[in-house]
Short mmCIF file of C-alpha atoms in Angstrom, two decimals:
data_model
loop_
_atom_site.label_atom_id
_atom_site.label_comp_id
_atom_site.label_asym_id
_atom_site.label_seq_id
_atom_site.Cartn_x
_atom_site.Cartn_y
_atom_site.Cartn_z
CA UNK A 1 90.45 62.98 -141.03
CA UNK A 2 93.69 61.70 -142.06
CA UNK A 3 94.16 64.24 -144.39
CA UNK A 4 92.35 66.87 -146.42
CA UNK A 5 90.02 65.66 -148.95
CA UNK A 6 87.97 67.18 -151.42
CA UNK A 7 85.04 65.83 -153.71
CA UNK A 8 84.17 65.54 -156.56
CA UNK A 9 87.54 64.44 -157.79
CA UNK A 10 85.93 65.57 -161.11
CA UNK A 11 83.43 67.92 -162.46
CA UNK A 12 82.18 68.03 -165.94
CA UNK A 13 79.40 71.04 -166.01
CA UNK A 14 78.05 72.41 -169.51
CA UNK A 15 78.49 76.44 -169.21
CA UNK A 16 76.52 79.20 -167.45
CA UNK A 17 75.18 76.16 -164.66
CA UNK A 18 76.36 76.26 -161.05
CA UNK A 19 78.68 74.28 -159.34
CA UNK A 20 79.80 73.23 -155.92
CA UNK A 21 82.93 72.25 -154.94
CA UNK A 22 83.53 70.73 -151.61
CA UNK A 23 86.56 70.44 -148.93
CA UNK A 24 87.04 68.77 -145.74
CA UNK A 25 90.17 69.71 -143.80
CA UNK A 26 92.79 68.08 -141.68
CA UNK A 27 90.82 67.74 -137.98
CA UNK A 28 91.29 70.63 -135.67
CA UNK A 29 93.12 72.54 -138.72
CA UNK A 30 91.47 76.37 -138.11
CA UNK A 31 92.55 78.09 -141.42
CA UNK A 32 91.24 76.60 -144.65
CA UNK A 33 92.57 78.07 -147.98
CA UNK A 34 91.41 77.66 -151.54
CA UNK A 35 93.64 77.96 -154.66
CA UNK A 36 93.10 77.60 -158.35
CA UNK A 37 95.92 75.94 -160.52
CA UNK A 38 95.28 76.10 -164.52
CA UNK A 39 97.34 73.96 -166.27
CA UNK A 40 101.72 74.55 -166.40
CA UNK A 41 100.88 77.08 -163.76
CA UNK A 42 101.51 77.01 -160.13
CA UNK A 43 98.35 77.56 -157.39
CA UNK A 44 96.67 80.69 -157.50
CA UNK A 45 95.05 82.11 -154.26
CA UNK A 46 91.62 82.54 -153.96
CA UNK A 47 90.47 82.63 -150.14
CA UNK A 48 91.34 82.16 -146.76
CA UNK A 49 89.07 81.45 -143.72
CA UNK A 50 90.12 81.90 -140.26
CA UNK A 51 87.56 79.34 -138.53
CA UNK A 52 84.27 80.59 -139.60
CA UNK A 53 85.08 83.70 -141.66
CA UNK A 54 86.88 84.60 -144.33
CA UNK A 55 89.65 86.39 -143.41
CA UNK A 56 91.34 87.05 -147.32
CA UNK A 57 88.73 86.81 -150.01
CA UNK A 58 91.18 88.89 -152.22
CA UNK A 59 91.71 86.00 -154.55
CA UNK A 60 88.48 85.95 -155.62
CA UNK A 61 88.39 86.71 -159.24
CA UNK A 62 84.76 87.88 -159.19
CA UNK A 63 81.25 87.50 -157.73
CA UNK A 64 80.63 84.08 -159.54
CA UNK A 65 82.97 82.76 -157.00
CA UNK A 66 81.76 82.32 -153.38
CA UNK A 67 82.75 80.03 -150.52
CA UNK A 68 81.35 79.62 -147.06
CA UNK A 69 82.46 77.17 -144.26
CA UNK A 70 79.88 77.45 -141.74
CA UNK A 71 80.99 75.64 -138.47
CA UNK A 72 84.49 76.04 -138.73
CA UNK A 73 85.15 72.24 -140.60
CA UNK A 74 83.98 72.01 -144.03
CA UNK A 75 83.92 74.64 -146.76
CA UNK A 76 82.45 74.59 -149.95
CA UNK A 77 83.25 76.93 -152.90
CA UNK A 78 80.28 77.79 -155.13
CA UNK A 79 80.72 79.06 -158.91
CA UNK A 80 77.90 80.68 -160.35
CA UNK A 81 77.34 81.16 -164.35
CA UNK A 82 80.33 79.09 -164.92
CA UNK A 83 82.50 79.86 -168.21
CA UNK A 84 84.97 78.26 -169.93
CA UNK A 85 87.52 79.73 -168.24
CA UNK A 86 87.05 78.54 -164.93
CA UNK A 87 88.00 75.44 -166.08
CA UNK A 88 90.95 74.66 -163.52
CA UNK A 89 92.06 72.45 -161.24
CA UNK A 90 90.72 73.57 -157.50
CA UNK A 91 92.81 72.90 -154.47
CA UNK A 92 92.36 73.07 -150.76
CA UNK A 93 94.92 73.42 -148.30
CA UNK A 94 94.46 73.56 -144.57
CA UNK A 95 97.03 74.56 -141.40
CA UNK A 96 96.35 74.05 -137.48
CA UNK A 97 96.14 77.98 -137.73
CA UNK A 98 96.75 81.17 -139.60
CA UNK A 99 100.24 82.08 -138.00
CA UNK A 100 102.29 80.38 -140.65
CA UNK A 101 102.36 76.82 -139.95
CA UNK A 102 102.78 74.29 -142.52
CA UNK A 103 99.88 73.63 -145.14
CA UNK A 104 98.20 70.61 -146.34
CA UNK A 105 96.85 70.53 -149.60
CA UNK A 106 94.12 68.06 -151.04
CA UNK A 107 94.19 66.09 -153.86
CA UNK A 108 91.91 68.82 -155.46
CA UNK A 109 88.76 68.68 -158.17
CA UNK A 110 89.50 69.13 -161.65
CA UNK A 111 86.51 71.10 -162.91
CA UNK A 112 85.29 71.19 -166.67
CA UNK A 113 83.56 73.33 -168.06
CA UNK A 114 81.94 72.21 -171.74
CA UNK B 1 103.03 92.24 -154.47
CA UNK B 2 104.62 88.83 -154.04
CA UNK B 3 106.30 87.54 -157.28
CA UNK B 4 108.10 84.08 -157.46
CA UNK B 5 110.39 82.99 -160.01
CA UNK B 6 111.57 79.32 -160.60
CA UNK B 7 114.79 78.80 -162.21
CA UNK B 8 114.89 76.14 -164.39
CA UNK B 9 111.80 76.05 -165.75
CA UNK B 10 112.30 72.10 -166.24
CA UNK B 11 115.46 70.19 -165.85
CA UNK B 12 116.37 66.08 -167.06
CA UNK B 13 119.27 64.62 -165.23
CA UNK B 14 120.45 60.86 -165.08
CA UNK B 15 119.63 58.89 -162.02
CA UNK B 16 122.22 59.57 -159.27
CA UNK B 17 123.24 63.27 -160.03
CA UNK B 18 122.99 66.13 -157.25
CA UNK B 19 120.84 68.89 -158.52
CA UNK B 20 119.61 72.43 -157.04
CA UNK B 21 116.56 74.43 -158.01
CA UNK B 22 116.31 77.92 -157.37
CA UNK B 23 113.32 80.43 -156.16
CA UNK B 24 113.81 83.98 -155.62
CA UNK B 25 111.11 86.09 -154.61
CA UNK B 26 109.89 90.03 -154.07
CA UNK B 27 109.13 90.57 -151.23
CA UNK B 28 111.45 89.63 -148.50
CA UNK B 29 108.70 90.28 -145.60
CA UNK B 30 107.27 86.42 -145.35
CA UNK B 31 106.62 84.52 -142.46
CA UNK B 32 107.97 81.18 -143.80
CA UNK B 33 108.67 79.12 -147.19
CA UNK B 34 107.64 76.03 -148.30
CA UNK B 35 108.85 73.54 -150.93
CA UNK B 36 106.19 71.26 -152.67
CA UNK B 37 106.47 68.47 -154.70
CA UNK B 38 103.42 67.33 -157.21
CA UNK B 39 103.09 64.92 -159.48
CA UNK B 40 100.83 65.15 -162.47
CA UNK B 41 97.22 65.16 -161.82
CA UNK B 42 97.87 64.99 -158.34
CA UNK B 43 97.51 67.44 -155.46
CA UNK B 44 100.55 68.98 -153.49
CA UNK B 45 102.69 67.15 -150.88
CA UNK B 46 105.07 69.20 -148.47
CA UNK B 47 108.69 68.35 -148.48
CA UNK B 48 109.84 71.04 -146.28
CA UNK B 49 108.84 74.09 -144.37
CA UNK B 50 111.68 77.18 -143.48
CA UNK B 51 110.78 79.52 -140.82
CA UNK B 52 111.53 83.30 -141.67
CA UNK B 53 114.07 82.53 -138.72
CA UNK B 54 115.59 79.63 -140.09
CA UNK B 55 118.58 79.00 -142.99
CA UNK B 56 117.64 75.90 -143.64
CA UNK B 57 115.58 72.42 -143.39
CA UNK B 58 116.89 69.22 -144.21
CA UNK B 59 115.01 65.89 -144.46
CA UNK B 60 116.31 62.87 -145.85
CA UNK B 61 118.14 63.89 -149.37
CA UNK B 62 116.54 67.25 -149.80
CA UNK B 63 117.88 70.12 -148.27
CA UNK B 64 116.29 73.28 -148.41
CA UNK B 65 118.07 76.64 -148.11
CA UNK B 66 116.60 80.56 -147.06
CA UNK B 67 118.33 83.80 -147.65
CA UNK B 68 115.16 86.13 -146.65
CA UNK B 69 117.22 89.05 -147.34
CA UNK B 70 118.27 88.49 -151.11
CA UNK B 71 115.15 86.98 -151.68
CA UNK B 72 116.20 83.41 -152.59
CA UNK B 73 115.58 79.74 -151.64
CA UNK B 74 117.27 76.47 -152.94
CA UNK B 75 116.18 72.79 -153.02
CA UNK B 76 119.10 71.13 -153.39
CA UNK B 77 118.39 66.77 -153.79
CA UNK B 78 121.52 64.46 -153.35
CA UNK B 79 121.62 61.43 -155.31
CA UNK B 80 118.56 61.86 -157.72
CA UNK B 81 116.33 58.65 -158.36
CA UNK B 82 113.64 58.28 -161.02
CA UNK B 83 111.01 58.39 -158.34
CA UNK B 84 111.56 62.02 -157.65
CA UNK B 85 110.48 62.88 -160.93
CA UNK B 86 107.89 65.43 -160.63
CA UNK B 87 107.15 69.23 -160.40
CA UNK B 88 108.42 71.18 -157.53
CA UNK B 89 106.69 74.49 -156.46
CA UNK B 90 108.28 76.81 -154.30
CA UNK B 91 105.83 79.03 -152.22
CA UNK B 92 106.60 81.88 -149.73
CA UNK B 93 104.21 82.40 -146.97
CA UNK B 94 102.65 86.10 -146.68
CA UNK B 95 103.34 88.51 -143.56
CA UNK B 96 101.40 87.73 -140.69
CA UNK B 97 98.20 89.90 -141.62
CA UNK B 98 97.99 87.52 -144.48
CA UNK B 99 97.56 84.58 -142.44
CA UNK B 100 99.41 81.52 -144.03
CA UNK B 101 98.60 82.15 -147.71
CA UNK B 102 101.04 81.32 -150.15
CA UNK B 103 102.16 82.35 -153.54
CA UNK B 104 103.68 80.04 -155.70
CA UNK B 105 105.81 79.87 -158.31
CA UNK B 106 105.07 78.36 -161.69
CA UNK B 107 107.44 75.49 -160.68
CA UNK B 108 110.52 73.07 -162.44
CA UNK B 109 109.40 70.54 -163.67
CA UNK B 110 111.86 67.27 -163.04
CA UNK B 111 112.53 64.25 -164.82
CA UNK B 112 115.19 62.06 -163.58
CA UNK B 113 116.11 59.16 -166.23
CA UNK B 114 116.95 55.97 -165.10
#
């Protein structure tokens, strides 16, 4: 696609529910990143995929968070048993490869846990 | 662990002024550094990418410099316009084995008054 696409743009869920956030990277980009941005803060790294595999998941806050990229393109970030503290904007980015080229970001998914 | 600081946190200037945004980082072993712009409620737009071997990059009215050894980068905006109002984020890219993972500062919120 022309840019990184994230769906939904907004998601409101009840505490304790399960949510999935989707990211469709730029076509041909092998590297994909998830970040989380809280109000007034810069984005915080969550996980990095190179192809289908998670090359670095050191930013995932706990085991309620999981992400997959089964075919090396679209990625899904999954959050189980959501908590109010999970409310944030979840940003996805892709780059041509993992060797330090330019990263392009999607518009983000604003998650609100009530 | 990489830590990024951006100064000032907020800046308000009249239209037409030249201005400088500052970014400092603690780990100088970076692969590159990107400057982004973020409009309220939106994703990140890449402005400039400086590779670690470069000293500066220019795009239109924007010029970014990098002094890797001292852990500093500056973004210079010439002849500022109200449309430049946004939050500007600096993000050094990690070492090779961290892929293109970016560590963000908290940003500088810029307001350009007509």
